[in-house]
């Protein structure tokens, strides 16, 4: 399953573009298995909490949708809790999931969407934070109902799990804010540019494929490698490179971190993490035949319709990964690419 591990590694390595403070990572283990305030009872969910400036905090009113609640498996409905798995140990991966500045709250776009989905279904969210590998162990063992943890849908994973998609799985380009360059999906826009990328990642594979195509046409793109995130940013701010290519969420986060610096950056276009021909999708992940995918998808669709889904993504600077509908078990990365 090389493609699956590559997709994960491209996000983790892509966090090299992120300048996260130590306070974001400290105390992550405190979040494992903690129940939160009963948002199903209060009908209110706070998003973007204690985010260290990475998100715009807001409190949303989230009434229960009884028709969707009725679709839940009986045991989950009677328990009154949605046990949400997040694979953010040991250090978190902002802006998707990490410990906030209070050193205890699991914050990020993934937990926030999980909170909204749980409230819509009339359930209390209970988070179990673990390593990436143990995230799937939790689902397999029944200790976790559903993972909201940047899980890409693949055909191999569909043999064991069922999915409700909620975000595009995208790569992105980061440029200085004053740059006029933008990427519209055509690799020809890279001709004559110098681009940084992390070794051994999915984005490197895609970039090198584009480089080969350009060279076959008598053009070129220069690819640069740097040992750490600060080096990438210094090269970008010093105009030694034109672009940085990495996972969209990590770049979205880095943009927020550079906003008040002397060299602010912006996202200059995105591309499917699955490569050309297939839009990769991130999805809530539950055990196959658990009966959870349909109500989870229904809850996401409800949040899309009432605008709260868009508010969550906008709060975390991830609007460019929005989907228009949640699909149950959508086409995933093919086994041949795994």
Short mmCIF file of N, CA, C and O in Angstrom, two decimals, residues 196-283:
data_model
loop_
_atom_site.label_atom_id
_atom_site.label_comp_id
_atom_site.label_asym_id
_atom_site.label_seq_id
_atom_site.Cartn_x
_atom_site.Cartn_y
_atom_site.Cartn_z
N UNK A 196 10.21 24.54 -4.60
CA UNK A 196 10.69 23.64 -3.54
C UNK A 196 9.65 22.56 -3.27
O UNK A 196 8.45 22.79 -3.40
N UNK A 197 10.13 21.39 -2.90
CA UNK A 197 9.25 20.26 -2.59
C UNK A 197 10.00 19.34 -1.63
O UNK A 197 11.24 19.36 -1.58
N UNK A 198 9.27 18.55 -0.86
CA UNK A 198 9.90 17.61 0.07
C UNK A 198 10.16 16.28 -0.61
O UNK A 198 9.31 15.77 -1.35
N UNK A 199 11.31 15.71 -0.33
CA UNK A 199 11.69 14.43 -0.93
C UNK A 199 10.79 13.29 -0.43
O UNK A 199 10.33 13.29 0.71
N UNK A 200 10.55 12.32 -1.32
CA UNK A 200 9.83 11.12 -0.95
C UNK A 200 8.35 11.31 -0.74
O UNK A 200 7.69 10.45 -0.15
N UNK A 201 7.80 12.40 -1.23
CA UNK A 201 6.38 12.69 -1.03
C UNK A 201 5.61 12.56 -2.33
O UNK A 201 6.18 12.51 -3.43
N UNK A 202 4.29 12.53 -2.21
CA UNK A 202 3.43 12.45 -3.38
C UNK A 202 3.58 13.70 -4.24
O UNK A 202 3.58 13.64 -5.48
N UNK A 203 3.72 14.86 -3.59
CA UNK A 203 3.88 16.09 -4.37
C UNK A 203 5.17 16.10 -5.17
O UNK A 203 5.23 16.66 -6.27
N UNK A 204 6.23 15.48 -4.62
CA UNK A 204 7.47 15.38 -5.39
C UNK A 204 7.24 14.52 -6.63
O UNK A 204 7.70 14.88 -7.74
N UNK A 205 6.55 13.41 -6.49
CA UNK A 205 6.27 12.53 -7.62
C UNK A 205 5.54 13.28 -8.72
O UNK A 205 5.89 13.19 -9.90
N UNK A 206 4.51 14.03 -8.36
CA UNK A 206 3.74 14.79 -9.34
C UNK A 206 4.59 15.87 -9.99
O UNK A 206 4.57 16.06 -11.21
N UNK A 207 5.37 16.58 -9.17
CA UNK A 207 6.20 17.67 -9.70
C UNK A 207 7.26 17.14 -10.68
O UNK A 207 7.51 17.74 -11.73
N UNK A 208 7.88 16.01 -10.35
CA UNK A 208 8.88 15.44 -11.23
C UNK A 208 8.27 14.94 -12.54
O UNK A 208 8.90 14.99 -13.61
N UNK A 209 7.02 14.46 -12.47
CA UNK A 209 6.32 14.07 -13.70
C UNK A 209 6.08 15.30 -14.59
O UNK A 209 6.26 15.24 -15.82
N UNK A 210 5.70 16.42 -13.98
CA UNK A 210 5.52 17.65 -14.74
C UNK A 210 6.85 18.13 -15.33
O UNK A 210 6.90 18.60 -16.45
N UNK A 211 7.91 18.01 -14.53
CA UNK A 211 9.23 18.42 -15.01
C UNK A 211 9.62 17.62 -16.25
O UNK A 211 10.15 18.18 -17.23
N UNK A 212 9.37 16.31 -16.22
CA UNK A 212 9.71 15.47 -17.36
C UNK A 212 8.91 15.88 -18.60
O UNK A 212 9.45 15.89 -19.72
N UNK A 213 7.65 16.21 -18.42
CA UNK A 213 6.83 16.65 -19.55
C UNK A 213 7.35 17.96 -20.12
O UNK A 213 7.43 18.13 -21.35
N UNK A 214 7.70 18.89 -19.25
CA UNK A 214 8.22 20.17 -19.71
C UNK A 214 9.53 19.99 -20.48
O UNK A 214 9.75 20.61 -21.53
N UNK A 215 10.40 19.14 -19.95
CA UNK A 215 11.69 18.91 -20.62
C UNK A 215 11.50 18.28 -21.99
O UNK A 215 12.26 18.55 -22.93
N UNK A 216 10.48 17.43 -22.11
CA UNK A 216 10.22 16.81 -23.42
C UNK A 216 9.73 17.84 -24.42
O UNK A 216 9.77 17.60 -25.64
N UNK A 217 9.29 19.00 -23.92
CA UNK A 217 8.82 20.08 -24.78
C UNK A 217 9.86 21.19 -24.91
O UNK A 217 9.56 22.27 -25.44
N UNK A 218 11.05 20.93 -24.40
CA UNK A 218 12.11 21.92 -24.50
C UNK A 218 12.04 23.02 -23.45
O UNK A 218 12.68 24.06 -23.59
N UNK A 219 11.28 22.78 -22.40
CA UNK A 219 11.15 23.74 -21.31
C UNK A 219 11.62 23.07 -20.02
O UNK A 219 12.06 21.91 -20.04
N UNK A 220 11.52 23.77 -18.88
CA UNK A 220 11.98 23.16 -17.64
C UNK A 220 11.38 23.88 -16.44
O UNK A 220 10.95 25.04 -16.54
N UNK A 221 11.34 23.18 -15.31
CA UNK A 221 11.06 23.77 -14.01
C UNK A 221 12.17 23.28 -13.09
O UNK A 221 12.51 22.09 -13.08
N UNK A 222 12.77 24.18 -12.34
CA UNK A 222 13.85 23.81 -11.43
C UNK A 222 13.27 23.37 -10.10
O UNK A 222 12.46 24.08 -9.50
N UNK A 223 13.68 22.19 -9.64
CA UNK A 223 13.19 21.63 -8.38
C UNK A 223 14.27 21.77 -7.32
O UNK A 223 15.41 21.37 -7.53
N UNK A 224 13.89 22.33 -6.18
CA UNK A 224 14.83 22.54 -5.07
C UNK A 224 14.36 21.78 -3.83
O UNK A 224 13.17 21.65 -3.57
N UNK A 225 15.33 21.30 -3.05
CA UNK A 225 15.05 20.59 -1.81
C UNK A 225 15.72 21.32 -0.65
O UNK A 225 16.85 21.80 -0.78
N UNK A 226 15.01 21.39 0.48
CA UNK A 226 15.56 22.05 1.67
C UNK A 226 15.38 21.14 2.88
O UNK A 226 14.44 20.34 2.94
N UNK A 227 16.25 21.25 3.87
CA UNK A 227 16.24 20.30 4.99
C UNK A 227 15.15 20.53 6.02
O UNK A 227 14.84 19.63 6.79
N UNK A 228 14.58 21.74 6.08
CA UNK A 228 13.61 22.02 7.13
C UNK A 228 12.68 23.15 6.70
O UNK A 228 12.93 23.85 5.71
N UNK A 229 11.61 23.35 7.45
CA UNK A 229 10.60 24.35 7.07
C UNK A 229 11.13 25.77 7.05
O UNK A 229 10.78 26.56 6.18
N UNK A 230 11.97 26.10 8.01
CA UNK A 230 12.50 27.45 8.05
C UNK A 230 13.32 27.76 6.81
O UNK A 230 13.29 28.87 6.29
N UNK A 231 14.05 26.75 6.33
CA UNK A 231 14.86 26.95 5.13
C UNK A 231 13.98 27.22 3.91
O UNK A 231 14.32 28.05 3.06
N UNK A 232 12.85 26.52 3.84
CA UNK A 232 11.92 26.75 2.72
C UNK A 232 11.41 28.18 2.76
O UNK A 232 11.41 28.90 1.75
N UNK A 233 10.98 28.60 3.94
CA UNK A 233 10.41 29.95 4.05
C UNK A 233 11.47 31.03 3.80
O UNK A 233 11.20 32.05 3.14
N UNK A 234 12.67 30.80 4.30
CA UNK A 234 13.75 31.77 4.05
C UNK A 234 14.06 31.88 2.56
O UNK A 234 14.31 32.97 2.04
N UNK A 235 14.04 30.74 1.88
CA UNK A 235 14.29 30.75 0.44
C UNK A 235 13.17 31.48 -0.30
O UNK A 235 13.42 32.22 -1.25
N UNK A 236 11.94 31.27 0.16
CA UNK A 236 10.80 31.93 -0.49
C UNK A 236 10.82 33.43 -0.21
O UNK A 236 10.69 34.25 -1.13
N UNK A 237 11.00 33.80 1.07
CA UNK A 237 11.00 35.22 1.42
C UNK A 237 12.21 35.93 0.82
O UNK A 237 12.14 37.13 0.51
N UNK A 238 13.33 35.21 0.61
CA UNK A 238 14.51 35.80 0.00
C UNK A 238 14.50 35.72 -1.52
O UNK A 238 15.47 36.09 -2.17
N UNK A 239 13.39 35.21 -2.08
CA UNK A 239 13.17 35.11 -3.53
C UNK A 239 14.22 34.24 -4.22
O UNK A 239 14.54 34.45 -5.39
N UNK A 240 14.72 33.24 -3.48
CA UNK A 240 15.62 32.25 -4.09
C UNK A 240 14.83 31.14 -4.76
O UNK A 240 15.38 30.37 -5.56
N UNK A 241 13.56 31.00 -4.38
CA UNK A 241 12.63 30.11 -5.07
C UNK A 241 11.38 30.94 -5.37
O UNK A 241 11.11 31.96 -4.72
N UNK A 242 10.63 30.49 -6.37
CA UNK A 242 9.40 31.19 -6.73
C UNK A 242 8.19 30.63 -5.99
O UNK A 242 7.25 31.36 -5.66
N UNK A 243 8.22 29.31 -5.74
CA UNK A 243 7.05 28.62 -5.23
C UNK A 243 7.45 27.50 -4.27
O UNK A 243 8.56 26.96 -4.37
N UNK A 244 6.52 27.15 -3.39
CA UNK A 244 6.66 25.95 -2.58
C UNK A 244 5.45 25.08 -2.86
O UNK A 244 4.32 25.58 -2.94
N UNK A 245 5.65 23.77 -3.01
CA UNK A 245 4.58 22.84 -3.37
C UNK A 245 4.42 21.82 -2.26
O UNK A 245 5.38 21.12 -1.91
N UNK A 246 3.23 21.74 -1.67
CA UNK A 246 3.01 20.83 -0.56
C UNK A 246 1.54 20.62 -0.28
O UNK A 246 0.67 21.09 -1.03
N UNK A 247 1.20 19.90 0.79
CA UNK A 247 -0.20 19.66 1.14
C UNK A 247 -0.94 20.98 1.38
O UNK A 247 -0.42 21.86 2.09
N UNK A 248 -2.12 21.09 0.84
CA UNK A 248 -2.88 22.33 0.97
C UNK A 248 -3.11 22.75 2.42
O UNK A 248 -2.95 23.93 2.75
N UNK A 249 -3.51 21.84 3.33
CA UNK A 249 -3.75 22.29 4.71
C UNK A 249 -2.52 22.89 5.37
O UNK A 249 -2.63 23.90 6.07
N UNK A 250 -1.35 22.28 5.17
CA UNK A 250 -0.16 22.82 5.82
C UNK A 250 0.20 24.18 5.26
O UNK A 250 0.63 25.08 5.99
N UNK A 251 -0.01 24.37 3.96
CA UNK A 251 0.25 25.67 3.36
C UNK A 251 -0.77 26.69 3.84
O UNK A 251 -0.44 27.84 4.15
N UNK A 252 -2.04 26.28 3.94
CA UNK A 252 -3.08 27.19 4.44
C UNK A 252 -2.73 27.68 5.84
O UNK A 252 -2.93 28.85 6.18
N UNK A 253 -2.20 26.77 6.67
CA UNK A 253 -1.81 27.14 8.02
C UNK A 253 -0.62 28.09 7.99
O UNK A 253 -0.59 29.11 8.70
N UNK A 254 0.37 27.78 7.16
CA UNK A 254 1.56 28.62 7.11
C UNK A 254 1.22 30.02 6.65
O UNK A 254 1.81 31.00 7.11
N UNK A 255 0.25 30.15 5.75
CA UNK A 255 -0.19 31.47 5.29
C UNK A 255 -0.68 32.30 6.47
O UNK A 255 -0.39 33.49 6.58
N UNK A 256 -1.43 31.67 7.40
CA UNK A 256 -1.91 32.41 8.57
C UNK A 256 -0.76 32.83 9.47
O UNK A 256 -0.81 33.89 10.10
N UNK A 257 0.28 32.01 9.53
CA UNK A 257 1.41 32.30 10.40
C UNK A 257 2.32 33.40 9.85
O UNK A 257 3.03 34.06 10.61
N UNK A 258 2.31 33.59 8.54
CA UNK A 258 3.16 34.62 7.94
C UNK A 258 2.43 35.95 7.73
O UNK A 258 3.05 36.93 7.30
N UNK A 259 1.14 35.97 8.03
CA UNK A 259 0.31 37.13 7.68
C UNK A 259 0.85 38.44 8.25
O UNK A 259 0.77 39.49 7.60
N UNK A 260 1.39 38.39 9.46
CA UNK A 260 1.89 39.62 10.09
C UNK A 260 3.40 39.76 9.99
O UNK A 260 3.99 40.62 10.64
N UNK A 261 4.03 38.94 9.18
CA UNK A 261 5.48 38.99 9.02
C UNK A 261 5.85 40.00 7.94
O UNK A 261 4.99 40.58 7.27
N UNK A 262 7.14 40.16 7.74
CA UNK A 262 7.60 41.08 6.70
C UNK A 262 7.49 40.50 5.31
O UNK A 262 7.67 41.22 4.32
N UNK A 263 7.19 39.20 5.22
CA UNK A 263 7.07 38.54 3.92
C UNK A 263 5.85 37.61 3.93
O UNK A 263 6.00 36.38 3.95
N UNK A 264 4.65 38.17 3.95
CA UNK A 264 3.45 37.34 3.98
C UNK A 264 3.31 36.52 2.70
O UNK A 264 3.80 36.91 1.63
N UNK A 265 2.64 35.38 2.81
CA UNK A 265 2.47 34.49 1.67
C UNK A 265 0.99 34.27 1.40
O UNK A 265 0.12 34.71 2.17
N UNK A 266 0.71 33.57 0.31
CA UNK A 266 -0.68 33.22 -0.03
C UNK A 266 -0.67 31.90 -0.80
O UNK A 266 0.37 31.45 -1.31
N UNK A 267 -1.83 31.27 -0.87
CA UNK A 267 -2.00 30.08 -1.69
C UNK A 267 -2.26 30.51 -3.12
O UNK A 267 -3.10 31.37 -3.37
N UNK A 268 -1.54 29.90 -4.07
CA UNK A 268 -1.62 30.33 -5.47
C UNK A 268 -2.20 29.26 -6.38
O UNK A 268 -1.90 29.21 -7.56
N UNK A 269 -3.03 28.39 -5.84
CA UNK A 269 -3.65 27.35 -6.65
C UNK A 269 -3.44 25.98 -6.05
O UNK A 269 -2.51 25.76 -5.27
N UNK A 270 -4.33 25.05 -6.39
CA UNK A 270 -4.26 23.71 -5.82
C UNK A 270 -4.38 22.64 -6.90
O UNK A 270 -4.73 22.93 -8.05
N UNK A 271 -4.11 21.39 -6.51
CA UNK A 271 -4.15 20.26 -7.43
C UNK A 271 -4.49 19.01 -6.61
O UNK A 271 -4.05 18.86 -5.47
N UNK A 272 -5.29 18.13 -7.18
CA UNK A 272 -5.71 16.93 -6.46
C UNK A 272 -4.52 16.11 -5.98
O UNK A 272 -3.59 15.84 -6.74
N UNK A 273 -4.58 15.71 -4.72
CA UNK A 273 -3.53 14.85 -4.18
C UNK A 273 -3.50 13.48 -4.83
O UNK A 273 -2.51 12.75 -4.71
N UNK A 274 -4.58 13.11 -5.53
CA UNK A 274 -4.62 11.83 -6.23
C UNK A 274 -3.97 11.91 -7.60
O UNK A 274 -3.83 10.91 -8.29
N UNK A 275 -3.59 13.13 -7.99
CA UNK A 275 -3.00 13.32 -9.30
C UNK A 275 -4.05 13.62 -10.35
O UNK A 275 -5.24 13.77 -10.06
N UNK A 276 -3.61 13.68 -11.59
CA UNK A 276 -4.51 14.02 -12.68
C UNK A 276 -5.53 12.90 -12.93
O UNK A 276 -5.20 11.73 -12.90
N UNK A 277 -6.79 13.27 -13.12
CA UNK A 277 -7.81 12.30 -13.49
C UNK A 277 -8.69 11.83 -12.34
O UNK A 277 -9.71 11.18 -12.57
N UNK A 278 -8.32 12.13 -11.09
CA UNK A 278 -9.14 11.71 -9.96
C UNK A 278 -9.02 12.74 -8.84
O UNK A 278 -7.91 13.10 -8.47
N UNK A 279 -10.15 13.21 -8.35
CA UNK A 279 -10.12 14.11 -7.20
C UNK A 279 -10.04 13.28 -5.93
O UNK A 279 -10.96 12.54 -5.59
N UNK A 280 -8.91 13.40 -5.22
CA UNK A 280 -8.81 12.71 -3.93
C UNK A 280 -9.80 13.30 -2.94
O UNK A 280 -10.10 14.49 -2.97
N UNK A 281 -10.32 12.45 -2.06
CA UNK A 281 -11.31 12.89 -1.08
C UNK A 281 -10.92 12.43 0.32
O UNK A 281 -10.44 11.31 0.52
N UNK A 282 -11.12 13.32 1.29
CA UNK A 282 -10.96 13.02 2.71
C UNK A 282 -12.35 12.68 3.26
O UNK A 282 -13.34 13.33 2.92
N UNK A 283 -12.42 11.68 4.13
CA UNK A 283 -13.74 11.23 4.58
C UNK A 283 -13.74 10.76 6.02
O UNK A 283 -12.74 10.27 6.54
#
